[in-house]
PDB file of C-alpha atoms and ligand atoms in Angstrom:
ATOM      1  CA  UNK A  14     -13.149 -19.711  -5.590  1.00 95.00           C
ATOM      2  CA  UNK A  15     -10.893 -17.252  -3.358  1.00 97.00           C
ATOM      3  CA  UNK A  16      -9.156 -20.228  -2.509  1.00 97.00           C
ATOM      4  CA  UNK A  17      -8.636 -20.693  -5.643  1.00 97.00           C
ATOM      5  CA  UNK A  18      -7.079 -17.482  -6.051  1.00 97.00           C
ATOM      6  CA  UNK A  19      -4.652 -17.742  -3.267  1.00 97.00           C
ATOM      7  CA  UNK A  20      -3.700 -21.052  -4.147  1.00 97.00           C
ATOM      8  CA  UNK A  21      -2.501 -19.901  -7.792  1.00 97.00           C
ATOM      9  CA  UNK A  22      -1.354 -16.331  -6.470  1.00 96.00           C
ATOM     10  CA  UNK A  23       0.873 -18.352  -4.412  1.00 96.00           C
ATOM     11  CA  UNK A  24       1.908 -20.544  -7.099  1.00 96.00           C
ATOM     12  CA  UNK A  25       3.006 -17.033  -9.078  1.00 96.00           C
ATOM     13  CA  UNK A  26       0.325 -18.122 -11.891  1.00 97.00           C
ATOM     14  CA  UNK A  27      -1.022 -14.571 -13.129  1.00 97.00           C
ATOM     15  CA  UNK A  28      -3.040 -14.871 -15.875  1.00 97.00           C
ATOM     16  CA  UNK A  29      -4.756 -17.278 -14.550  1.00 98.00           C
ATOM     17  CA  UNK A  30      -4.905 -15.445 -10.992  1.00 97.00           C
ATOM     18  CA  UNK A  31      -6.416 -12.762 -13.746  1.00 97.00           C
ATOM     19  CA  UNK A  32      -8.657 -15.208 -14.858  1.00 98.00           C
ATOM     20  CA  UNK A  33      -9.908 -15.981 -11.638  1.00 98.00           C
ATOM     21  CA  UNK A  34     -10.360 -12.553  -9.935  1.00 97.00           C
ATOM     22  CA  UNK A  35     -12.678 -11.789 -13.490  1.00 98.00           C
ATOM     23  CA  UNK A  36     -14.559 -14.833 -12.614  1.00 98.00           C
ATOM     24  CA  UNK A  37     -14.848 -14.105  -9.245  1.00 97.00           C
ATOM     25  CA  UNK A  38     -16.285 -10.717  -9.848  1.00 97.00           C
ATOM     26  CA  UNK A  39     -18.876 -12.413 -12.676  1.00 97.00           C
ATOM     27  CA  UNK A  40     -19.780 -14.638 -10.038  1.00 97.00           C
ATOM     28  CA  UNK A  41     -21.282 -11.466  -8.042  1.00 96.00           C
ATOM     29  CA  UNK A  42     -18.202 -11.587  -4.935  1.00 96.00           C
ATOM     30  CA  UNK A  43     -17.680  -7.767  -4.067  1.00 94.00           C
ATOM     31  CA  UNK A  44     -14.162  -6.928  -5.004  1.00 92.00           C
ATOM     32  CA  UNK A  45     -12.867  -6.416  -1.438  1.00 89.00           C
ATOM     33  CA  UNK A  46     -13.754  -9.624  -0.339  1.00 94.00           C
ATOM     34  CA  UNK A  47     -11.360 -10.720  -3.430  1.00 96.00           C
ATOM     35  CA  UNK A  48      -8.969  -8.873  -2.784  1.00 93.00           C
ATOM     36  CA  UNK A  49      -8.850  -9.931   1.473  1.00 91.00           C
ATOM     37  CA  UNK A  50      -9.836 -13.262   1.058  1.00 95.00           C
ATOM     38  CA  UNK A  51      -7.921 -14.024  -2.203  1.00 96.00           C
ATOM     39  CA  UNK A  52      -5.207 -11.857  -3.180  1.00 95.00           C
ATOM     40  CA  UNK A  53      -4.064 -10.757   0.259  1.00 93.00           C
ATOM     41  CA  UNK A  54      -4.852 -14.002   1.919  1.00 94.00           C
ATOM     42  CA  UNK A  55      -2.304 -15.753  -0.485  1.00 95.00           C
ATOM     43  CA  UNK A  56       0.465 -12.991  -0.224  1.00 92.00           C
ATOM     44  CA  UNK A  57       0.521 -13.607   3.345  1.00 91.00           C
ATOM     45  CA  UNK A  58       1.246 -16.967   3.169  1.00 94.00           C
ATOM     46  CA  UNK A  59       3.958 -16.635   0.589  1.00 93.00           C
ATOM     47  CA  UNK A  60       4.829 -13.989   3.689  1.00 88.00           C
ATOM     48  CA  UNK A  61       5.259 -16.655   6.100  1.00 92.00           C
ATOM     49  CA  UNK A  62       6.707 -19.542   3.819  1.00 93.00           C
ATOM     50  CA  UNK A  63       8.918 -16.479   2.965  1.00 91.00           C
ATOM     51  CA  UNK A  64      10.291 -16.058   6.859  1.00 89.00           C
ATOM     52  CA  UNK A  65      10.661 -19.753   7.156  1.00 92.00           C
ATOM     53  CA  UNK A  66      13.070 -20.128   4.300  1.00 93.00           C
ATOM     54  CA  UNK A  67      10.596 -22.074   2.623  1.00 95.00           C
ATOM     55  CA  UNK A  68      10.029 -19.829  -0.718  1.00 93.00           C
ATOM     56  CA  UNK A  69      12.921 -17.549  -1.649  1.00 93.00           C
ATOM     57  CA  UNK A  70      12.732 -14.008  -3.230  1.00 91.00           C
ATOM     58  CA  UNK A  71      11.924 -15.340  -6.913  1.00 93.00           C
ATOM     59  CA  UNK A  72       8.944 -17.023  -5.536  1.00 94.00           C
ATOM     60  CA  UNK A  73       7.686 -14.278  -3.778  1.00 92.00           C
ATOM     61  CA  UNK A  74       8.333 -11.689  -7.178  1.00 92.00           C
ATOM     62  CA  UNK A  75       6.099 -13.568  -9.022  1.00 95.00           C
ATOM     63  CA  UNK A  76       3.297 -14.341  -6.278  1.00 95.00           C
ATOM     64  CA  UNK A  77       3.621 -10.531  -6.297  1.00 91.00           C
ATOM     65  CA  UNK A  78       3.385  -9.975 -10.066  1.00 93.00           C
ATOM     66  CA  UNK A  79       0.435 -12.437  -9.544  1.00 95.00           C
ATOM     67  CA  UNK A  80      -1.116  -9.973  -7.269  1.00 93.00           C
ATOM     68  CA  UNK A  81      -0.842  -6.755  -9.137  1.00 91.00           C
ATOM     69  CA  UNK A  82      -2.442  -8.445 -11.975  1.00 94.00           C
ATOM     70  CA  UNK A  83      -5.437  -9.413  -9.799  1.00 95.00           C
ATOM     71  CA  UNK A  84      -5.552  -6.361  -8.603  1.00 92.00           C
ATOM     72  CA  UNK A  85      -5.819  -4.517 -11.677  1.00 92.00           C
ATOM     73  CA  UNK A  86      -9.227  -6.493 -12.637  1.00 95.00           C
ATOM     74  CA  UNK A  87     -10.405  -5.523  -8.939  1.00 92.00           C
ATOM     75  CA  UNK A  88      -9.284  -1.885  -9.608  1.00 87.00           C
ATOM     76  CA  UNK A  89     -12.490  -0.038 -10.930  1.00 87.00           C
ATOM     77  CA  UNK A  90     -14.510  -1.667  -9.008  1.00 88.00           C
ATOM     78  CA  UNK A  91     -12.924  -1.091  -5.537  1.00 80.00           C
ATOM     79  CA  UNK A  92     -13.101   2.445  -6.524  1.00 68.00           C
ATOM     80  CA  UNK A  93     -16.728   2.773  -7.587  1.00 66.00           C
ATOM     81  CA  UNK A  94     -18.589   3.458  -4.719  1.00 60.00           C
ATOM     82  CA  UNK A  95     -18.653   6.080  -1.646  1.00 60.00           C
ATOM     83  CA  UNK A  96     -17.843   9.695  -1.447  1.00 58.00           C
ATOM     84  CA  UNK A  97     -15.768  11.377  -4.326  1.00 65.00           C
ATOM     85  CA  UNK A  98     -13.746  14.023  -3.065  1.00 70.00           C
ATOM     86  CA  UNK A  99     -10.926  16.591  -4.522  1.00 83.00           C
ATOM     87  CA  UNK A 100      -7.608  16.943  -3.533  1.00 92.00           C
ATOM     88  CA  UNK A 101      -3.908  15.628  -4.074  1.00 96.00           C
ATOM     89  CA  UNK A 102      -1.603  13.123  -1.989  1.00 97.00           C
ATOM     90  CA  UNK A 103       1.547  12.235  -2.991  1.00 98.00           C
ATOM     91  CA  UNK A 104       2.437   8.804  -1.872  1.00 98.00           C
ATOM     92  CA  UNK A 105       5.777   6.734  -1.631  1.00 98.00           C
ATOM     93  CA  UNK A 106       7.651   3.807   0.077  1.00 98.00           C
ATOM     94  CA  UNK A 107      10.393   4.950   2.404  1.00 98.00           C
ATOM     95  CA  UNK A 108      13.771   5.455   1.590  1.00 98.00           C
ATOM     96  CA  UNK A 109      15.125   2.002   1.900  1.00 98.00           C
ATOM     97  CA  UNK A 110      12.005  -0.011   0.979  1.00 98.00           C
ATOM     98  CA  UNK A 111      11.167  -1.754  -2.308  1.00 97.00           C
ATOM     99  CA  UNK A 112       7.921  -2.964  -1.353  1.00 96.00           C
ATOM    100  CA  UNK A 113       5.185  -1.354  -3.616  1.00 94.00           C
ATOM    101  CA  UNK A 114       1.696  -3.714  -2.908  1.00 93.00           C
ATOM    102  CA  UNK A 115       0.422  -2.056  -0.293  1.00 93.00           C
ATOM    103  CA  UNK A 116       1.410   1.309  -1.541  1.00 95.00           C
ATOM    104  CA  UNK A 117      -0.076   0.676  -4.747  1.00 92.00           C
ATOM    105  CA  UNK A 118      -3.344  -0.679  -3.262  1.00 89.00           C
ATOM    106  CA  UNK A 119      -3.382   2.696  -1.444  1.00 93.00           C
ATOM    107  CA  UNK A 120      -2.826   4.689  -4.602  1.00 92.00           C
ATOM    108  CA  UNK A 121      -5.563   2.802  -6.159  1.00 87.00           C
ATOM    109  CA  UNK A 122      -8.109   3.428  -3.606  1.00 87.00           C
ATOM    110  CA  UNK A 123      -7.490   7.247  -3.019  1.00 90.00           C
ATOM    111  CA  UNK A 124      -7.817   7.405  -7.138  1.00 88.00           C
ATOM    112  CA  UNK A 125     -11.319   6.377  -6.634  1.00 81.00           C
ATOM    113  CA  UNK A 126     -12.247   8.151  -4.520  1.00 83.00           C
ATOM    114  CA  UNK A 127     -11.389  11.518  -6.614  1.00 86.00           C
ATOM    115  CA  UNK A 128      -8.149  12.485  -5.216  1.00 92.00           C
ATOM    116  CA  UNK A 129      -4.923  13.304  -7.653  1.00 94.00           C
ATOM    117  CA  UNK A 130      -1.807  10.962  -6.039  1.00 96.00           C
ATOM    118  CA  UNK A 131       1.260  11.872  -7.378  1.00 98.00           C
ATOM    119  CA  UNK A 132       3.417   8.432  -6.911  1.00 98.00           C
ATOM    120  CA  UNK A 133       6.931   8.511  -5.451  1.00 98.00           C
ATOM    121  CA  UNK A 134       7.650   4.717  -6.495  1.00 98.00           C
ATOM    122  CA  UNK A 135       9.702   3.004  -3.748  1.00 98.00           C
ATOM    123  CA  UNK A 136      12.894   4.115  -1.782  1.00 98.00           C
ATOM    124  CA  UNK A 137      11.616   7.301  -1.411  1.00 98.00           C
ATOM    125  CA  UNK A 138      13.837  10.421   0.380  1.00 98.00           C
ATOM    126  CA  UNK A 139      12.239  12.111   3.295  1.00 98.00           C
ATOM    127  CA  UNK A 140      12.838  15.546   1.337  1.00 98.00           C
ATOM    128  CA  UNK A 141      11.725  14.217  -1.628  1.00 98.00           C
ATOM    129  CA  UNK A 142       8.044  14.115  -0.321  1.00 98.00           C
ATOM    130  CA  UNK A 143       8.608  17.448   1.190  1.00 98.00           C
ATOM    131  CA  UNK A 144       9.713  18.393  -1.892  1.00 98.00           C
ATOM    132  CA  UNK A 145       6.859  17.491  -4.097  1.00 98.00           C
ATOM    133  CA  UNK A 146       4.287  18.147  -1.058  1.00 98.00           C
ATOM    134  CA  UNK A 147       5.460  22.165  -2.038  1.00 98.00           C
ATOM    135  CA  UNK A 148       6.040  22.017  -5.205  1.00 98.00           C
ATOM    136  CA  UNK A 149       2.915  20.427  -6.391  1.00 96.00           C
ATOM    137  CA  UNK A 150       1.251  21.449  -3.795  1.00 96.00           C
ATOM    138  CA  UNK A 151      -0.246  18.377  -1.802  1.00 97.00           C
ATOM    139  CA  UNK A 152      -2.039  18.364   1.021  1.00 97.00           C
ATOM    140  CA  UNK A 153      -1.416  15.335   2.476  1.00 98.00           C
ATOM    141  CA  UNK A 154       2.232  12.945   2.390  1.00 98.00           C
ATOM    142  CA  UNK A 155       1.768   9.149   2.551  1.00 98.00           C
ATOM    143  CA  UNK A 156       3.966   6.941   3.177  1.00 98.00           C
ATOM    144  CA  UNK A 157       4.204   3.308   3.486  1.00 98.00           C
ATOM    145  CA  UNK A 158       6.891   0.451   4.929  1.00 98.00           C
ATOM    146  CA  UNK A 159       6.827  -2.875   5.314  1.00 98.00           C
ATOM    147  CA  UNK A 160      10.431  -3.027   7.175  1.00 98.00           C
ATOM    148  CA  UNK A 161      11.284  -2.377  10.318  1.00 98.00           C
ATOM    149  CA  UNK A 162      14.523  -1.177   9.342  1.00 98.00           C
ATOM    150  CA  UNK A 163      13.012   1.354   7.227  1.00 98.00           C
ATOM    151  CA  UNK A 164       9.671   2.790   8.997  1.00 98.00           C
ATOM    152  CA  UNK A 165      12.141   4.733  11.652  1.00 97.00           C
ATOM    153  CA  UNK A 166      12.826   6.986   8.490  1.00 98.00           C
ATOM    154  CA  UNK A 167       9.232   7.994   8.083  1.00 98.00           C
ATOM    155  CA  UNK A 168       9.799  10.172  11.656  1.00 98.00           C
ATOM    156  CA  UNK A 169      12.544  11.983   9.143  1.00 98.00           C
ATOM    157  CA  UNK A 170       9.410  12.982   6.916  1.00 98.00           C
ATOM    158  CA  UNK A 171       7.959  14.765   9.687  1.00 98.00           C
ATOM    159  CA  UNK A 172      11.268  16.469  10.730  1.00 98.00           C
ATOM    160  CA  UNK A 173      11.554  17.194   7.118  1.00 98.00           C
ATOM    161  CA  UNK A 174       8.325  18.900   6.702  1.00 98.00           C
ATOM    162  CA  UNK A 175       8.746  21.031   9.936  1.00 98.00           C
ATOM    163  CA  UNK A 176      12.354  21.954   9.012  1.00 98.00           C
ATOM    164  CA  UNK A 177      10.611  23.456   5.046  1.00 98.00           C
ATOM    165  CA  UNK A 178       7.730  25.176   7.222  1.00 98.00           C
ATOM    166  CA  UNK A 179       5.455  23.143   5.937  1.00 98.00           C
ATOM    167  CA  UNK A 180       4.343  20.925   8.731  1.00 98.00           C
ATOM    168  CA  UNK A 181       1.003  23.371   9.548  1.00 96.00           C
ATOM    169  CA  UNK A 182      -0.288  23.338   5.681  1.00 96.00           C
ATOM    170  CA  UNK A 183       0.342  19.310   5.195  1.00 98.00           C
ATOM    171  CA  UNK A 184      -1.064  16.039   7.016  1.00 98.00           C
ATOM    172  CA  UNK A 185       1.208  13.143   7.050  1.00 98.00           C
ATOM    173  CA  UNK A 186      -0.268   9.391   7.098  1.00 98.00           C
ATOM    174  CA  UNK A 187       1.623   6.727   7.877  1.00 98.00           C
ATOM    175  CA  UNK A 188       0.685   2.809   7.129  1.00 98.00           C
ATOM    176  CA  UNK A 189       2.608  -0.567   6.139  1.00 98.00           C
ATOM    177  CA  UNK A 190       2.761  -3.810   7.868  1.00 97.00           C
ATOM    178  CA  UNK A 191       5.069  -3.276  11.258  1.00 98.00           C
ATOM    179  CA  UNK A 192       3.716   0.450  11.495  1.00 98.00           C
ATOM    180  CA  UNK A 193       1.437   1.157  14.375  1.00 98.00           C
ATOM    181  CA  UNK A 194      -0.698   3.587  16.064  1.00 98.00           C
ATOM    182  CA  UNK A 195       1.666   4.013  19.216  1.00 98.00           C
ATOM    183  CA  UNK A 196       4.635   4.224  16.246  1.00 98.00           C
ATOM    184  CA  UNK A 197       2.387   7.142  14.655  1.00 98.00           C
ATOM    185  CA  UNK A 198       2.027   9.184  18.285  1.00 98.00           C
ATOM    186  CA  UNK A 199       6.018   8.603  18.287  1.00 98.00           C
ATOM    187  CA  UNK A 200       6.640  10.089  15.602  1.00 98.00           C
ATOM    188  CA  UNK A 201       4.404  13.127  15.109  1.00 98.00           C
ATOM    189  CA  UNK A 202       2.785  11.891  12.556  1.00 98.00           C
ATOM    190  CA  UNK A 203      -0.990  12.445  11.686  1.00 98.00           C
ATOM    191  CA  UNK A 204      -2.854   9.790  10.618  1.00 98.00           C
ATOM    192  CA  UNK A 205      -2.539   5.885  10.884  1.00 98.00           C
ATOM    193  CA  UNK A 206      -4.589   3.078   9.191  1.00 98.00           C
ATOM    194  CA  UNK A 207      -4.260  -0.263   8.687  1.00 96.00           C
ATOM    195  CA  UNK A 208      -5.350  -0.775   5.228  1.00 93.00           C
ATOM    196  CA  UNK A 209      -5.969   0.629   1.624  1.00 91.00           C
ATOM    197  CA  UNK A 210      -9.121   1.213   2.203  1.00 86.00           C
ATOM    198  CA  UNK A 211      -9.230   2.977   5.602  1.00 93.00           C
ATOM    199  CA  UNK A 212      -6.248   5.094   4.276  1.00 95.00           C
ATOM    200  CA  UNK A 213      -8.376   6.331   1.702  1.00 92.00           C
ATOM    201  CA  UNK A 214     -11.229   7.542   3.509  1.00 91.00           C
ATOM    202  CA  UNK A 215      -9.123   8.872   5.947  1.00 95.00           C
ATOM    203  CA  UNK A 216      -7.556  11.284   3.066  1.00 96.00           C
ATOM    204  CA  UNK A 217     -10.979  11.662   1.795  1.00 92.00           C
ATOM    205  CA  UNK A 218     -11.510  13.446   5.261  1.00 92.00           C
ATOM    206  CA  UNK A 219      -8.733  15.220   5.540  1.00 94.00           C
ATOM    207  CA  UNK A 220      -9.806  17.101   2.135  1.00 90.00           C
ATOM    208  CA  UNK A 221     -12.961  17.445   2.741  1.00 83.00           C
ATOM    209  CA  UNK A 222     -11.949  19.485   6.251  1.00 73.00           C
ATOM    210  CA  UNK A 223      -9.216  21.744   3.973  1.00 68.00           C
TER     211      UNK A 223
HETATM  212 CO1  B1M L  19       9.797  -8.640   1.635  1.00 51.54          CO
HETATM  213  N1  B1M L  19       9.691  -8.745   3.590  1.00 51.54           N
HETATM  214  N2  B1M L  19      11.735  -8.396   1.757  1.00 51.54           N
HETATM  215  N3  B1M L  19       9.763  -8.734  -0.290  1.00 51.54           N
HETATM  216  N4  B1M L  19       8.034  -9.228   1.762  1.00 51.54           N
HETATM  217  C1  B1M L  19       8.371  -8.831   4.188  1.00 51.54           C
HETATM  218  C2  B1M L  19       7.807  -7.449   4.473  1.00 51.54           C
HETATM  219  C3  B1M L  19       8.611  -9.696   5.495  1.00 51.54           C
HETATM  220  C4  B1M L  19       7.600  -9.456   6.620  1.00 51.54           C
HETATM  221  C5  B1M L  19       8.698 -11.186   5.085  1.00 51.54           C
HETATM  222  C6  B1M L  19       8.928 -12.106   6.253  1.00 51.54           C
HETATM  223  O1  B1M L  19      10.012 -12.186   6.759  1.00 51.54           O
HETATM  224  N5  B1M L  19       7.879 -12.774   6.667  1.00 51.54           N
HETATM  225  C7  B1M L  19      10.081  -9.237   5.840  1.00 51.54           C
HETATM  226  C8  B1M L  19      10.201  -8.012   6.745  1.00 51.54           C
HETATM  227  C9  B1M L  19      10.651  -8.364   8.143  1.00 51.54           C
HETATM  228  C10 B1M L  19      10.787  -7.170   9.003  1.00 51.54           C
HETATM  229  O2  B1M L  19      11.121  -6.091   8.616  1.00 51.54           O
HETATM  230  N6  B1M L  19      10.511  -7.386  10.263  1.00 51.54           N
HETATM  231  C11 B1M L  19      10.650  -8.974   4.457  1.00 51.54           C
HETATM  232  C12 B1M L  19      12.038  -8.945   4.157  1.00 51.54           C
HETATM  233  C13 B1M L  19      12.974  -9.308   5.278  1.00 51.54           C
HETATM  234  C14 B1M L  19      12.525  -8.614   2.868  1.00 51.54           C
HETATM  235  C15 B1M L  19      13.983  -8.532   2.419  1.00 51.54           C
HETATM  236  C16 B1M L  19      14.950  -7.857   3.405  1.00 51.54           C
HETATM  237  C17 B1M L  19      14.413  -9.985   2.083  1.00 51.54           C
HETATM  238  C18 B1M L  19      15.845 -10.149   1.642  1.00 51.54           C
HETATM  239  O3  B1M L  19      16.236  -9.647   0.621  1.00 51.54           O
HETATM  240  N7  B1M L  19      16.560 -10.855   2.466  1.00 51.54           N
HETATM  241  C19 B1M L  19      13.880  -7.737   1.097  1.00 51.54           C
HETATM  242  C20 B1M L  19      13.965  -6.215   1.351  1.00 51.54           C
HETATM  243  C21 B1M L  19      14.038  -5.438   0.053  1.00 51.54           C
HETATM  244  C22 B1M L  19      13.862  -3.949   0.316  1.00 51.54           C
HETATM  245  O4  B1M L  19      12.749  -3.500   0.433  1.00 51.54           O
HETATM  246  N8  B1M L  19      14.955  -3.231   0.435  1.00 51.54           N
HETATM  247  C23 B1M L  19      12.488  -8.098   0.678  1.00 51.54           C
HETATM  248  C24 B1M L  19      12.090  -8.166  -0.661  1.00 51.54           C
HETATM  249  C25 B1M L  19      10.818  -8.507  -1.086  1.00 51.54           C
HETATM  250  C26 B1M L  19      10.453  -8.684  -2.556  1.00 51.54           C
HETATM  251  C27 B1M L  19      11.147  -7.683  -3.493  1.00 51.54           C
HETATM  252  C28 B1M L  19      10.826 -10.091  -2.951  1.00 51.54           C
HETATM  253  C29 B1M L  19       8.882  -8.571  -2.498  1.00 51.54           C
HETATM  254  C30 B1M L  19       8.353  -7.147  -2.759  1.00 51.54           C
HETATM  255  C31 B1M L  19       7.752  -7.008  -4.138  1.00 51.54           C
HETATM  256  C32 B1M L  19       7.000  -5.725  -4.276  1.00 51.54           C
HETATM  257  O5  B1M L  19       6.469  -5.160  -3.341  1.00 51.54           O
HETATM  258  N9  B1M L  19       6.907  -5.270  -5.482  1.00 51.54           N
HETATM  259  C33 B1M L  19       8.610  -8.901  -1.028  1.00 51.54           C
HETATM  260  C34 B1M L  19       7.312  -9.256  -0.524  1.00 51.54           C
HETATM  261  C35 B1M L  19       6.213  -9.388  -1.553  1.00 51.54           C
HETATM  262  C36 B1M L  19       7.065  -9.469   0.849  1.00 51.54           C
HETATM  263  C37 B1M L  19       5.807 -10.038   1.537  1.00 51.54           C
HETATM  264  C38 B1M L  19       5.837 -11.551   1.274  1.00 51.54           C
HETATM  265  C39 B1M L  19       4.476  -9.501   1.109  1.00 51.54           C
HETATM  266  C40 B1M L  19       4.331  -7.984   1.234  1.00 51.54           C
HETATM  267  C41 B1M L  19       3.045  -7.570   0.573  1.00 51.54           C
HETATM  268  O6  B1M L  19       3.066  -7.103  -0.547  1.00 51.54           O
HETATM  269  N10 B1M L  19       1.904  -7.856   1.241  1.00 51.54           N
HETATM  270  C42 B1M L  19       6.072  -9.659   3.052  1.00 51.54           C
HETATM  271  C43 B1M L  19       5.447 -10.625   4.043  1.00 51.54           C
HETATM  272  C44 B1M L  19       4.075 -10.187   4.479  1.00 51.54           C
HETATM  273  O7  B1M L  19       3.763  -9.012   4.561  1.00 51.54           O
HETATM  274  N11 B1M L  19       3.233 -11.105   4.823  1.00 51.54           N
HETATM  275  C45 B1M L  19       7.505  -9.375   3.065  1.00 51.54           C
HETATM  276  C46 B1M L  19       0.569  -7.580   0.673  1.00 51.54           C
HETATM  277  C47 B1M L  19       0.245  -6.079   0.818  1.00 51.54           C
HETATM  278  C48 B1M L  19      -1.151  -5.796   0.286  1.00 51.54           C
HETATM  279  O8  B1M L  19       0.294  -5.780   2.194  1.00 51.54           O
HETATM  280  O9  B1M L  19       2.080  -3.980   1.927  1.00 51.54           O
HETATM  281  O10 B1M L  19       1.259  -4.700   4.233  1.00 51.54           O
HETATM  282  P1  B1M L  19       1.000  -4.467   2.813  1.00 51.54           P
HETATM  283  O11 B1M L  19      -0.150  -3.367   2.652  1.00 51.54           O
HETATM  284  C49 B1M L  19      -1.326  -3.429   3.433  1.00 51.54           C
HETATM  285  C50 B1M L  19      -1.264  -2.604   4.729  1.00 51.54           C
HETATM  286  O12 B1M L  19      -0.009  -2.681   5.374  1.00 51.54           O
HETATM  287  C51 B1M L  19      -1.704  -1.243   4.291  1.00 51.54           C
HETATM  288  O13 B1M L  19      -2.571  -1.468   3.167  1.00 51.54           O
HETATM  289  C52 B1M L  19      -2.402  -2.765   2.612  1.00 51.54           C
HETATM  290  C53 B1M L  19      -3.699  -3.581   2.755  1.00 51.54           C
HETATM  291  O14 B1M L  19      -4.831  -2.921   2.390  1.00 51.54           O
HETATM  292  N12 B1M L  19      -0.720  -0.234   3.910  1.00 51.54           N
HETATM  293  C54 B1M L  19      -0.970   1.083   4.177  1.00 51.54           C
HETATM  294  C55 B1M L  19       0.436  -0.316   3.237  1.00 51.54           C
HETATM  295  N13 B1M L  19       0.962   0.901   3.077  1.00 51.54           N
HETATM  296  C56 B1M L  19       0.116   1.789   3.629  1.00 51.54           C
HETATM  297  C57 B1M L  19       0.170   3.188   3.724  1.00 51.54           C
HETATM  298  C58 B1M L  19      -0.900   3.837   4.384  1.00 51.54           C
HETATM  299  C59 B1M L  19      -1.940   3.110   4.935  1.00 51.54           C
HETATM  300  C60 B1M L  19      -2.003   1.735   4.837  1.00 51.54           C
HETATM  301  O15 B1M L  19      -0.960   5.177   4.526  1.00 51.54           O
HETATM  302  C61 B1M L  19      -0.057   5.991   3.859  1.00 51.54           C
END
């Protein structure tokens, strides 16, 4: 059955990626195992047919569109369990950056778990997270890149904060597919994680402890 789903993901076939994930669920699979085994699963190979000039950029927009469909069935149930906490993130892909998946799985998870994201979109300013951080009065910045063109710009968000003042009242969390712990201690940053779901109980802790 996940195969299933990453075999039609791949194939850019979203209703019936839809279809799937809904009878994946009926069938009793918890929704992260979907969504790792299934939706993710297929998006990375469309990621490596992608480097090897196999599939072009067409392909991979609708193995994407595939994927936030699926996701959307998976969304209140990845959400429904574990601590609900209170607070608000505002999240965004890096100036430069278009990709949204990751972010968006991020965005999803935090909502479930309680917290208010405010969502940047993609190609996000460092000051414009500083920006909103004070304005609307965040406690924690996230941001996410999948290039590694783009994630030297996410050290600018950390410049940016301290230059505002801001960089004692706000935690920044980094995450995206090149970014690394040893990139995170580089940059001054506060928190990395690896995936959606880490990311969200790490924010989850952070505004507990505020
Ligand atoms: Co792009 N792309 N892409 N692409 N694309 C990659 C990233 C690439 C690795 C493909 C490859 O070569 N194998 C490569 C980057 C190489 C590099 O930098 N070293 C690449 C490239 C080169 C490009 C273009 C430059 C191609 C071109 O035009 N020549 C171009 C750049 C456009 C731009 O951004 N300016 C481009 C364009 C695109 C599309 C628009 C076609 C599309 C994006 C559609 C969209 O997002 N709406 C696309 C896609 C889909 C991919 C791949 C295939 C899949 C990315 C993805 O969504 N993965 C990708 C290959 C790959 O990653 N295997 C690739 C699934 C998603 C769930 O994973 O986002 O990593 P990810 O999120 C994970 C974790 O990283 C983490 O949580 C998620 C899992 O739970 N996470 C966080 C993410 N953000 C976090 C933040 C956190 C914490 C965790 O805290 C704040």
């Amino acid at each position: 059955m996940l195969n299933n789903i990453s075999e039609n993901l791949q194939k850019g076939k979203a209703k019936i990626v839809k279809q799937l994930v809904q009878e994946a669920v009926d069938a009793g699979i918890p929704a992260q195992e979907i969504l790792e085994k299934g939706l993710i699963a297929g998006m990375n190979v469309i990621g490596e047919k992608f480097r090897n000039n196999e599939v072009f950029v067409p392909e991979v927009l609708v193995a994407a569109r595939a994927m936030n469909m699926g996701a959307q069935v998976l969304k209140p149930l990845l959400s429904a369990d574990g601590v609900k906490a209170s607070g608000k993130v505002c999240i965004g892909t890096i100036q430069g950056d278009l990709h949204d998946i990751g972010k968006n799985l991020v965005k999803m998870m935090m909502e479930g778990k309680g917290l208010e994201v405010v969502d940047l979109g993609t190609d996000v300013a460092p000051e414009t997270y500083v920006q909103t951080a004070i304005e609307q009065n965040c406690q924690i910045i996230c941001c996410s890149a999948l290039l590694t063109t783009t994630m030297p710009l996410m050290g600018e968000v950390v410049k940016a904060a301290e230059a505002a003042g801001i960089r004692d009242k706000v935690k920044i969390m980094i995450g995206g597919a090149p970014v690394s712990e040893e990139f995170r201690a580089q940059i001054g940053a506060d928190v990395y994680t690896p995936d959606a779901a880490s990311a969200a109980d790490a924010a989850v802790k952070i505004c507990v402890g505020c």
